[in-house]
C-alpha cells in the first residue's frame, strides 16, 4: 500500500511550476519507477505532480549545435531515437541497458538524473556530452552543469520548487563512441561498472578523448587529467598503460580503498584497455 | 478520488480511483481482473505487467490515474474472441506453463513483441521477456513457445 497523498496531473509546464510553488510538500512524478518504490517503502509527500504527459517535456530540439532533450522522455524512446543514436551513441546504448523493457517504457531521463544513483546508466554518457540541466521554478530559470547538480549519492542541488525541464547536450560527431557496462546479469541488474567513451584519432594520435566512469565512486566522474594526458598523444601501449594507472589512482583518491575494488579495478583496467586500444 | 476513462481490452471503461491507487490495485479490486498479480510490488518480477498503448508496463508502479485516455490490455484481451490466441496455444503445447503465476505477464510481453517484430530471433525473444521472472520452467519452454507462435502468426497473415 502507498501512503496517502493527493495527485495532480499537469497538462503544461506552467501548471506544473505553479503547483510546485503553491503546494506544501510536492514531488514530481514521471515514470514512477524510483519514486513509487520509495513511497511504498514509506516516503511521504502531500502531493504528487504527474508531468509524464507535459508536451514541453517530451520534445527534442536542436539549437546552436546543442541538443535539448525533454526530461520526461523515456529510456525506450531515447535508446531508439535517431538524433540520439547519431549525436550521442553512448547515451542511446546506456538507455537501452537500463532495467528491463517495462522500466525503459516507463522511466525517464529526468527521473534517472533526479534520483542521482551512483550507478545510473545515463549519467556517464551525459557527462562526456557536457550535459547542462535546465531547472525552472515559477520565478527562476537556471542552467547548471550536470557535475554541479549531483552533490552526493542520491542527492542533487535541485530545489523542491524546481522542475527539471530538459537536458542539453553537445553532439559528438566523428568520434568512436560507446558505453560498456558490467552487471551481475545481462539484464535487470544494477551496473557494477559503467564506462562511457568518445575517442577521436588521427594518424596514430589521440586527437580527443572523453571518458566517464560510473558505479565506482560516489558520483560518476570524468577523469579529466587522463583525458588531458591522452589528448594529442601518440597512440601506443605506454601511454595507454599510464592513462589507466592514472585513472585507477584517481578513483582510489576519491573513494579510498573499497572492498569491491579487488574486483572492480582489474575489470575497469580491462575495459579501459579495450576502449583505448579500440 | 478521480474519474478515469480508458479502453480496457477493447472496451471503453470508466471508474473512480483514489489518488494514491496503483493501476494494479484498480484492475484487481475495482474491475475484478485478477490475472494481473502483485509479485514483488517493486517492478522486478513482471507478474503485474499490462500493455499501455501496446507497450509493457509494470502496473504495480503505475498510478491508476495514468491510465486515463490510454489503451490498457491484460491477458484477457488475447482470448477476447472466445478462442485462445496462438501464443496461448503455443504456451500450452510447449509446456511453458507450470505454476502459471508469470504466464499472463509473459504472454503480454510476447504479444507486444510480435506486434512490432513478426519474425523475432532468440535474442529478441529473450530481450522481450527479460523484465519477467519465471521460477518454474527455466525460460526455455517459454522462448520455444513464443518462437512457435511467431511462426503460426506469420502463416495466418
Coordinates of C-alpha atoms in Angstrom, one line a residue:
Chain A
X1 CA 0.0 0.0 0.0
X2 CA 1.1 3.5 -0.8
X3 CA 0.9 6.3 1.9
X4 CA -1.9 8.8 1.4
X5 CA -1.2 11.6 -1.0
X6 CA -3.1 13.8 -3.4
X7 CA -2.2 13.6 -7.1
X8 CA -2.5 16.2 -9.8
X9 CA -1.8 15.8 -13.5
X10 CA 0.0 18.7 -15.1
X11 CA -1.0 19.4 -18.7
X12 CA 1.5 22.2 -19.2
X13 CA 4.9 23.2 -17.8
X14 CA 3.3 26.4 -16.3
X15 CA 0.8 24.3 -14.5
X16 CA 3.5 22.1 -13.0
X17 CA 5.6 25.1 -11.9
X18 CA 2.6 26.8 -10.4
X19 CA 1.7 23.7 -8.3
X20 CA 5.3 23.2 -7.3
X21 CA 5.3 26.8 -5.9
X22 CA 2.0 26.6 -4.2
X23 CA 1.7 23.1 -2.7
X24 CA 3.1 22.3 0.7
X25 CA 5.3 19.2 0.1
X26 CA 5.0 18.2 -3.5
X27 CA 7.0 15.7 -5.5
X28 CA 7.3 15.4 -9.3
X29 CA 6.5 12.0 -10.8
X30 CA 7.1 10.9 -14.4
X31 CA 7.7 7.2 -14.9
X32 CA 7.5 6.4 -11.2
X33 CA 10.0 3.6 -11.3
X34 CA 12.0 5.0 -8.5
X35 CA 9.5 7.2 -6.7
X36 CA 6.7 4.6 -6.4
X37 CA 9.2 2.2 -4.8
X38 CA 10.3 4.8 -2.3
X39 CA 6.7 5.8 -1.5
X40 CA 5.8 2.1 -1.0
X41 CA 8.7 1.9 1.5
X42 CA 7.1 4.8 3.4
X43 CA 8.3 8.1 1.9
X44 CA 5.6 10.7 2.3
X45 CA 4.6 13.6 0.2
X46 CA 1.5 15.8 0.4
X47 CA 1.1 15.9 -3.4
X48 CA 2.4 14.1 -6.4
X49 CA 2.6 16.1 -9.6
X50 CA 2.5 13.9 -12.7
X51 CA 4.4 15.5 -15.5
X52 CA 4.7 12.5 -17.8
X53 CA 2.2 14.0 -20.3
X54 CA 3.5 17.5 -20.4
X55 CA 4.2 18.2 -24.1
X56 CA 7.2 20.6 -23.5
X57 CA 9.0 17.8 -21.5
X58 CA 8.5 15.3 -24.3
X59 CA 10.3 17.1 -27.1
X60 CA 13.8 17.1 -28.5
X61 CA 15.1 20.2 -30.2
X62 CA 18.4 21.3 -31.8
X63 CA 19.6 24.8 -31.3
X64 CA 23.1 26.3 -31.9
X65 CA 24.5 22.9 -32.3
X66 CA 23.3 21.8 -28.9
X67 CA 20.6 19.1 -28.5
X68 CA 17.9 19.7 -25.9
X69 CA 16.2 16.5 -24.6
X70 CA 12.9 16.8 -22.7
X71 CA 13.1 15.4 -19.2
X72 CA 10.1 13.2 -19.5
X73 CA 11.4 11.3 -22.5
X74 CA 11.6 7.6 -21.6
X75 CA 14.7 5.4 -21.9
X76 CA 12.9 3.3 -24.5
X77 CA 12.4 6.4 -26.7
X78 CA 15.9 7.7 -26.2
X79 CA 17.5 4.3 -27.0
X80 CA 15.8 4.2 -30.4
X81 CA 15.8 7.9 -31.2
X82 CA 17.6 8.7 -34.5
X83 CA 19.1 12.1 -33.3
X84 CA 20.4 10.4 -30.1
X85 CA 21.9 7.5 -31.9
X86 CA 23.6 9.9 -34.4
X87 CA 24.8 12.5 -31.9
X88 CA 25.2 10.6 -28.6
X89 CA 25.6 6.9 -29.3
X90 CA 26.8 6.2 -25.7
X91 CA 23.6 7.6 -24.3
X92 CA 21.4 5.6 -26.7
X93 CA 23.3 2.4 -25.7
X94 CA 23.1 3.2 -22.0
X95 CA 19.4 4.0 -22.1
X96 CA 18.9 0.6 -23.9
X97 CA 20.5 -1.2 -20.9
X98 CA 18.5 0.4 -18.1
X99 CA 16.4 -2.1 -16.1
X100 CA 14.1 -4.1 -18.2
X101 CA 11.8 -3.3 -21.2
X102 CA 9.0 -2.3 -18.8
X103 CA 11.3 0.0 -16.8
X104 CA 12.6 1.5 -20.1
X105 CA 9.0 2.1 -21.3
X106 CA 8.2 3.9 -18.0
X107 CA 11.4 5.5 -16.6
X108 CA 12.6 8.9 -17.9
X109 CA 15.9 10.6 -18.3
X110 CA 14.8 13.3 -15.9
X111 CA 13.9 10.8 -13.3
X112 CA 17.3 9.0 -13.7
X113 CA 19.1 12.3 -13.1
X114 CA 16.8 13.5 -10.2
X115 CA 17.3 10.1 -8.5
X116 CA 21.1 10.6 -8.9
X117 CA 22.1 7.0 -8.2
X118 CA 25.9 6.4 -8.4
X119 CA 25.0 3.5 -10.8
X120 CA 22.6 5.5 -13.1
X121 CA 23.4 4.3 -16.6
X122 CA 22.5 7.6 -18.3
X123 CA 24.9 9.7 -16.2
X124 CA 28.4 8.7 -17.7
X125 CA 27.2 9.3 -21.3
X126 CA 25.7 12.7 -20.3
X127 CA 29.0 13.7 -18.6
X128 CA 31.0 13.1 -21.8
X129 CA 28.4 15.2 -23.7
X130 CA 28.9 18.1 -21.2
X131 CA 25.3 17.9 -20.2
X132 CA 23.6 21.0 -18.7
X133 CA 20.3 20.8 -16.8
X134 CA 17.7 23.4 -17.3
X135 CA 16.0 23.9 -13.9
X136 CA 12.9 26.1 -13.6
X137 CA 10.7 27.4 -10.9
X138 CA 7.8 29.8 -11.1
X139 CA 10.2 32.7 -10.7
X140 CA 13.6 31.5 -11.8
X141 CA 15.3 29.6 -14.6
X142 CA 18.9 28.4 -14.4
X143 CA 21.2 26.2 -16.4
X144 CA 23.5 24.1 -14.3
X145 CA 26.2 21.6 -15.5
X146 CA 25.4 18.0 -14.5
X147 CA 28.6 17.8 -12.4
X148 CA 27.3 20.5 -10.1
X149 CA 23.7 19.2 -9.9
X150 CA 24.7 15.9 -8.3
X151 CA 26.2 16.7 -4.9
X152 CA 26.3 13.2 -3.3
X153 CA 24.8 9.8 -3.9
X154 CA 21.1 10.2 -4.4
X155 CA 21.3 13.9 -3.5
X156 CA 21.0 16.8 -6.0
X157 CA 21.0 20.6 -5.8
X158 CA 17.6 20.7 -7.5
X159 CA 15.3 22.8 -5.3
X160 CA 12.0 21.5 -4.1
X161 CA 10.2 24.2 -6.1
X162 CA 12.2 23.4 -9.3
X163 CA 11.3 21.3 -12.3
X164 CA 14.0 19.7 -14.4
X165 CA 12.7 20.7 -17.8
X166 CA 15.4 19.5 -20.2
X167 CA 18.9 18.3 -20.5
X168 CA 21.2 20.0 -23.1
X169 CA 24.0 18.0 -24.6
X170 CA 26.9 18.6 -27.0
X171 CA 26.6 16.3 -30.0
X172 CA 29.8 14.4 -30.8
X173 CA 30.3 13.5 -34.4
X174 CA 33.3 11.7 -35.9
X175 CA 34.1 10.0 -32.6
X176 CA 34.4 6.3 -31.8
X177 CA 31.7 6.4 -29.1
X178 CA 30.1 3.8 -26.8
X179 CA 29.1 2.6 -23.4
X180 CA 30.4 -0.5 -21.7
X181 CA 28.9 -1.9 -18.5
X182 CA 29.4 -4.8 -16.1
X183 CA 26.5 -6.1 -14.1
X184 CA 25.7 -9.3 -12.2
X185 CA 23.3 -10.3 -15.0
X186 CA 22.9 -9.2 -18.7
X187 CA 19.5 -7.6 -17.9
X188 CA 17.6 -6.2 -15.0
X189 CA 20.7 -5.6 -13.0
X190 CA 22.3 -2.6 -11.4
X191 CA 25.5 -1.6 -13.1
X192 CA 28.6 -2.5 -11.1
X193 CA 30.7 -0.6 -13.6
X194 CA 29.8 1.7 -16.4
X195 CA 32.2 3.4 -18.8
X196 CA 31.1 6.0 -21.4
X197 CA 33.8 6.9 -24.0
X198 CA 34.2 9.0 -27.1
X199 CA 37.6 8.9 -28.8
X200 CA 38.9 10.7 -31.9
X201 CA 42.1 9.6 -33.5
X202 CA 44.1 10.8 -36.5
X203 CA 47.3 9.3 -38.0
X204 CA 48.2 7.3 -34.9
X205 CA 47.4 10.0 -32.4
X206 CA 44.6 10.6 -30.0
X207 CA 43.2 13.9 -31.0
X208 CA 40.4 13.9 -28.4
X209 CA 39.4 11.5 -25.6
X210 CA 36.4 11.8 -23.4
X211 CA 35.8 9.2 -20.6
X212 CA 33.3 8.9 -17.8
X213 CA 33.2 6.2 -15.2
X214 CA 30.1 5.2 -13.2
X215 CA 29.4 2.9 -10.2
X216 CA 33.0 3.2 -8.9
X217 CA 32.9 6.5 -6.9
X218 CA 30.0 8.2 -5.0
X219 CA 29.2 10.0 -8.2
X220 CA 30.0 9.1 -11.8
X221 CA 33.0 11.2 -12.9
X222 CA 35.2 12.2 -15.8
X223 CA 39.0 11.6 -15.2
X224 CA 39.9 14.9 -16.8
X225 CA 43.7 14.6 -16.1
X226 CA 43.6 11.3 -18.0
X227 CA 41.8 12.9 -20.9
X228 CA 44.4 15.8 -21.0
X229 CA 47.3 13.3 -21.0
X230 CA 45.9 11.4 -24.0
X231 CA 44.8 14.5 -26.0
X232 CA 47.3 14.9 -28.8
X233 CA 49.5 12.0 -27.6
X234 CA 50.8 9.3 -29.8
X235 CA 48.7 6.2 -29.5
X236 CA 50.9 3.4 -28.0
X237 CA 50.8 0.9 -25.2
X238 CA 53.0 3.0 -22.9
X239 CA 50.6 5.9 -23.0
X240 CA 47.5 3.7 -22.6
X241 CA 49.2 2.0 -19.5
X242 CA 50.0 5.3 -18.0
X243 CA 46.5 6.6 -18.6
X244 CA 44.9 3.6 -17.0
X245 CA 47.2 3.9 -14.0
X246 CA 46.2 7.5 -13.5
X247 CA 42.5 6.7 -13.8
X248 CA 42.7 3.9 -11.1
X249 CA 44.8 6.2 -8.9
X250 CA 42.2 9.0 -9.2
X251 CA 39.4 6.5 -8.2
X252 CA 41.4 5.5 -5.1
X253 CA 42.0 9.1 -4.3
X254 CA 38.3 9.9 -4.5
X255 CA 36.9 6.9 -2.6
X256 CA 39.8 5.3 -0.7
X257 CA 40.1 1.6 -0.9
X258 CA 36.8 -0.2 -1.0
X259 CA 36.3 -4.0 -0.7
X260 CA 34.6 -4.1 -4.1
X261 CA 37.8 -2.7 -5.7
X262 CA 39.5 -6.0 -5.6
X263 CA 37.1 -7.0 -8.4
X264 CA 36.2 -3.7 -9.9
X265 CA 39.6 -2.1 -10.6
X266 CA 41.1 -5.0 -12.5
X267 CA 37.8 -5.2 -14.6
X268 CA 37.9 -1.5 -15.2
X269 CA 41.5 -1.8 -16.3
X270 CA 40.5 -4.4 -18.8
X271 CA 37.6 -2.3 -20.1
X272 CA 39.7 0.8 -20.4
X273 CA 42.4 -1.2 -22.3
X274 CA 39.9 -2.4 -24.8
X275 CA 38.3 1.0 -25.1
X276 CA 41.5 2.9 -25.6
X277 CA 43.1 0.4 -28.0
X278 CA 39.9 0.4 -30.0
Chain B
X1 CA -11.0 10.4 -5.9
X2 CA -10.6 10.8 -9.6
X3 CA -12.7 9.5 -12.5
X4 CA -10.6 7.9 -15.2
X5 CA -11.7 6.7 -18.6
X6 CA -9.7 4.3 -20.7
X7 CA -10.0 1.4 -23.1
X8 CA -9.7 -1.8 -21.3
X9 CA -9.2 -4.9 -23.5
X10 CA -11.0 -3.1 -26.3
X11 CA -13.9 -1.8 -24.3
X12 CA -14.4 1.8 -23.1
X13 CA -14.3 1.8 -19.2
X14 CA -14.8 4.5 -16.7
X15 CA -14.0 4.1 -13.0
X16 CA -13.3 6.1 -9.8
X17 CA -9.9 5.7 -8.3
X18 CA -8.1 7.0 -5.3
X19 CA -5.2 9.4 -5.8
X20 CA -2.7 7.0 -4.3
X21 CA -4.1 3.9 -6.0
X22 CA -2.0 1.9 -8.4
X23 CA -3.2 0.6 -11.7
X24 CA -2.6 -2.9 -10.4
X25 CA -5.0 -2.2 -7.5
X26 CA -7.6 -0.7 -9.7
X27 CA -7.6 -3.6 -12.1
X28 CA -7.8 -6.2 -9.4
X29 CA -10.1 -4.6 -6.8
X30 CA -12.4 -2.4 -8.9
X31 CA -12.5 -4.3 -12.2
X32 CA -12.0 -7.9 -11.0
X33 CA -9.1 -8.6 -13.3
X34 CA -7.0 -10.9 -11.2
X35 CA -4.8 -12.2 -14.0
X36 CA -2.7 -9.1 -13.2
X37 CA -0.8 -10.0 -10.0
X38 CA 1.4 -8.5 -7.4
X39 CA 4.6 -10.4 -7.1
X40 CA 7.4 -8.2 -5.8
X41 CA 5.5 -4.9 -5.8
X42 CA 8.6 -3.0 -6.8
X43 CA 8.9 -3.6 -10.5
X44 CA 11.2 -6.5 -10.7
X45 CA 9.2 -9.7 -11.3
X46 CA 6.8 -8.7 -14.1
X47 CA 3.7 -10.5 -12.9
X48 CA 1.8 -7.2 -12.8
X49 CA 2.7 -6.4 -16.5
X50 CA -0.1 -4.7 -18.6
X51 CA 0.2 -3.2 -22.0
X52 CA -0.2 0.5 -22.1
X53 CA -0.8 1.5 -25.8
X54 CA 0.7 -1.9 -26.6
X55 CA 3.9 -1.4 -24.7
X56 CA 4.6 -3.5 -21.5
X57 CA 4.5 -1.5 -18.2
X58 CA 4.6 -2.6 -14.6
X59 CA 1.1 -1.8 -13.2
X60 CA 2.4 -2.0 -9.6
X61 CA 4.5 1.1 -10.2
X62 CA 1.9 2.9 -12.3
X63 CA -0.6 5.3 -10.7
X64 CA -4.1 4.4 -11.7
X65 CA -4.7 8.0 -12.9
X66 CA -2.0 7.4 -15.6
X67 CA -4.4 5.1 -17.4
X68 CA -6.7 7.9 -18.2
X69 CA -7.1 8.2 -22.0
X70 CA -4.9 5.2 -22.7
X71 CA -5.4 1.8 -24.2
X72 CA -4.8 -0.9 -21.5
X73 CA -4.6 -4.6 -22.3
X74 CA -4.4 -7.5 -19.9
X75 CA -4.1 -11.2 -20.9
X76 CA -7.9 -11.5 -21.2
X77 CA -7.6 -9.5 -24.4
X78 CA -5.7 -12.3 -26.1
X79 CA -8.7 -14.6 -25.9
X80 CA -11.5 -12.0 -26.1
X81 CA -12.9 -13.5 -29.3
X82 CA -13.6 -16.7 -27.4
X83 CA -10.7 -18.6 -28.9
X84 CA -7.2 -18.9 -27.4
X85 CA -4.6 -16.8 -29.1
X86 CA -1.8 -18.8 -31.0
X87 CA 0.6 -17.6 -28.2
X88 CA -1.6 -19.2 -25.6
X89 CA -1.9 -22.4 -27.6
X90 CA 1.8 -22.5 -28.1
X91 CA 2.4 -22.0 -24.3
X92 CA 0.2 -25.0 -23.6
X93 CA 1.9 -27.2 -26.3
X94 CA 5.4 -26.3 -25.2
X95 CA 4.8 -26.8 -21.5
X96 CA 5.6 -23.2 -20.9
X97 CA 3.1 -23.0 -18.0
X98 CA 3.8 -24.6 -14.7
X99 CA 2.5 -22.7 -11.7
X100 CA 1.1 -20.1 -14.0
X101 CA 1.9 -17.1 -11.9
X102 CA 4.2 -15.4 -14.5
X103 CA 2.2 -16.6 -17.5
X104 CA -0.1 -13.5 -18.1
X105 CA 2.9 -11.2 -18.0
X106 CA 4.9 -13.4 -20.3
X107 CA 2.1 -13.6 -22.8
X108 CA 1.6 -9.9 -22.8
X109 CA 5.3 -9.2 -23.4
X110 CA 5.3 -11.8 -26.2
X111 CA 2.2 -10.3 -27.8
X112 CA 3.8 -6.8 -27.7
X113 CA 6.9 -8.2 -29.3
X114 CA 5.0 -9.9 -32.1
X115 CA 3.2 -6.7 -32.9
X116 CA 6.5 -4.9 -33.5
X117 CA 8.5 -7.9 -34.9
X118 CA 6.8 -10.7 -36.7
X119 CA 10.0 -12.7 -37.1
X120 CA 11.9 -12.4 -33.8
X121 CA 15.2 -14.3 -33.2
X122 CA 16.2 -15.9 -30.0
X123 CA 17.8 -12.7 -28.8
X124 CA 14.7 -10.6 -29.5
X125 CA 12.6 -13.1 -27.5
X126 CA 14.9 -13.1 -24.5
X127 CA 15.0 -9.4 -24.5
X128 CA 11.2 -9.1 -24.7
X129 CA 10.7 -11.3 -21.6
X130 CA 13.8 -10.0 -19.7
X131 CA 11.6 -8.0 -17.3
X132 CA 9.6 -11.0 -16.3
X133 CA 10.7 -13.7 -13.9
X134 CA 9.7 -17.4 -14.1
X135 CA 10.8 -19.6 -11.3
X136 CA 9.4 -22.9 -12.7
X137 CA 10.2 -23.5 -16.3
X138 CA 13.7 -22.1 -16.7
X139 CA 12.5 -20.0 -19.7
X140 CA 13.5 -22.5 -22.4
X141 CA 9.9 -23.7 -22.9
X142 CA 8.6 -20.1 -22.9
X143 CA 11.1 -19.0 -25.5
X144 CA 10.3 -22.0 -27.6
X145 CA 6.5 -21.3 -27.3
X146 CA 7.0 -17.7 -28.5
X147 CA 9.1 -18.8 -31.4
X148 CA 6.5 -21.4 -32.4
X149 CA 3.6 -18.9 -32.1
X150 CA 5.5 -16.4 -34.2
X151 CA 5.7 -19.0 -37.0
X152 CA 2.0 -19.7 -36.7
X153 CA 1.1 -16.0 -36.7
X154 CA 3.2 -15.4 -39.8
X155 CA 1.2 -18.2 -41.6
X156 CA -2.0 -16.6 -40.6
X157 CA -1.2 -13.3 -42.2

